[in-house]
Amino acid sequence: REAQQAWFSATKAFYLAFAHAVPNHLQLYGENMQAVHSIEYDSPVAPFYLFAVRNGDTGSWLPWPEVQGVAARYGIPLVPVYVFSDSKLEQMLF
């Protein structure tokens, strides 16, 4: 379903620059940088940051290296990635 809110217009315009090249079965998921987020981003370089890609034909999510490939192919910035050890993650959760 297409977003109709005015604050989504920059993301839609950004997507139009490469939409013709994205296969119809790929669904792009990401952050609309026009909105306020609980995660702080340093000076966004685009109105949309990619964090996941789904194959609509199979319902499967692409592995991270393939998401990185999609981002590189279409010039989409990726969300920041933070890597935590299991012990650090446990400390954060419990």
C-alpha positions as a printed Julia matrix, in Angstrom:
94×3 Matrix{Float64}:
  0.0     0.0     0.0
  1.44    3.33   -1.02
  2.08    5.97    1.66
  0.08    9.17    1.14
  1.54   11.4     3.88
  3.31   14.58    2.71
  6.39   13.78    4.8
  6.91   10.66    2.66
  7.3    12.66   -0.58
 11.13   12.92   -0.4
 11.44    9.14   -0.04
  9.08    8.58   -2.98
 11.08   11.02   -5.13
 14.34    9.29   -4.13
 12.9     5.9    -5.1
 11.73    7.15   -8.51
 15.37    7.7    -9.5
 16.05    3.93   -9.55
 12.6     2.27   -9.33
 12.67    1.29  -13.0
 15.72   -0.93  -12.36
 14.43   -2.75   -9.24
 12.82   -6.1   -10.09
  9.11   -6.17   -9.25
  9.51   -9.07   -6.83
 11.91   -7.19   -4.54
 10.37   -5.26   -1.65
 12.66   -2.68   -0.02
 12.34   -1.92    3.7
 14.05    0.92    5.46
 13.96    4.13    7.46
 12.19    7.19    6.15
 14.68    9.84    7.26
 12.07   12.61    7.15
 10.51   11.25   10.35
 11.73   11.61   13.93
 13.51    8.47   15.17
 14.53    7.15   18.56
 17.87    6.24   16.94
 19.99    9.28   16.14
 21.5     9.48   12.66
 24.44   11.7    11.77
 23.46   14.11    8.97
 21.39   11.84    6.71
 22.68   11.71    3.13
 19.39   10.51    1.64
 15.71   10.48    2.61
 15.7     6.66    2.88
 18.11    4.16    4.47
 17.75    0.47    3.56
 17.68   -2.22    6.26
 16.01   -5.24    4.61
 14.9    -6.67    1.29
 12.15   -9.25    0.85
 11.52  -11.46   -2.16
  7.78  -11.01   -2.67
  7.56  -14.11   -4.86
  8.9   -16.48   -2.2
  8.2   -14.49    0.98
 11.82  -14.9     2.04
 14.13  -12.2     3.35
 17.47  -11.7     1.64
 20.6   -12.37    3.71
 22.5    -9.26    4.82
 25.26   -9.58    2.16
 22.57   -9.55   -0.53
 20.89   -6.53    1.09
 24.28   -4.8     0.91
 24.47   -5.73   -2.78
 21.03   -4.27   -3.49
 22.04   -1.07   -1.67
 25.25   -0.79   -3.7
 23.5    -1.59   -6.99
 20.89    1.16   -6.58
 22.86    3.71   -4.57
 20.8     3.38   -1.39
 22.52    4.11    1.92
 22.31    1.4     4.56
 21.23    1.91    8.16
 24.16    1.88   10.59
 25.06   -1.64   11.69
 26.2    -2.36   15.22
 27.75   -5.7    16.08
 27.55   -6.94   19.65
 29.03  -10.01   21.26
 26.53  -12.43   22.81
 27.63  -11.43   26.3
 27.2    -7.71   25.56
 23.77   -8.37   24.1
 22.78  -10.36   27.19
 23.9    -7.46   29.41
 21.74   -5.08   27.39
 18.66   -7.31   27.52
 18.76   -8.52   31.11
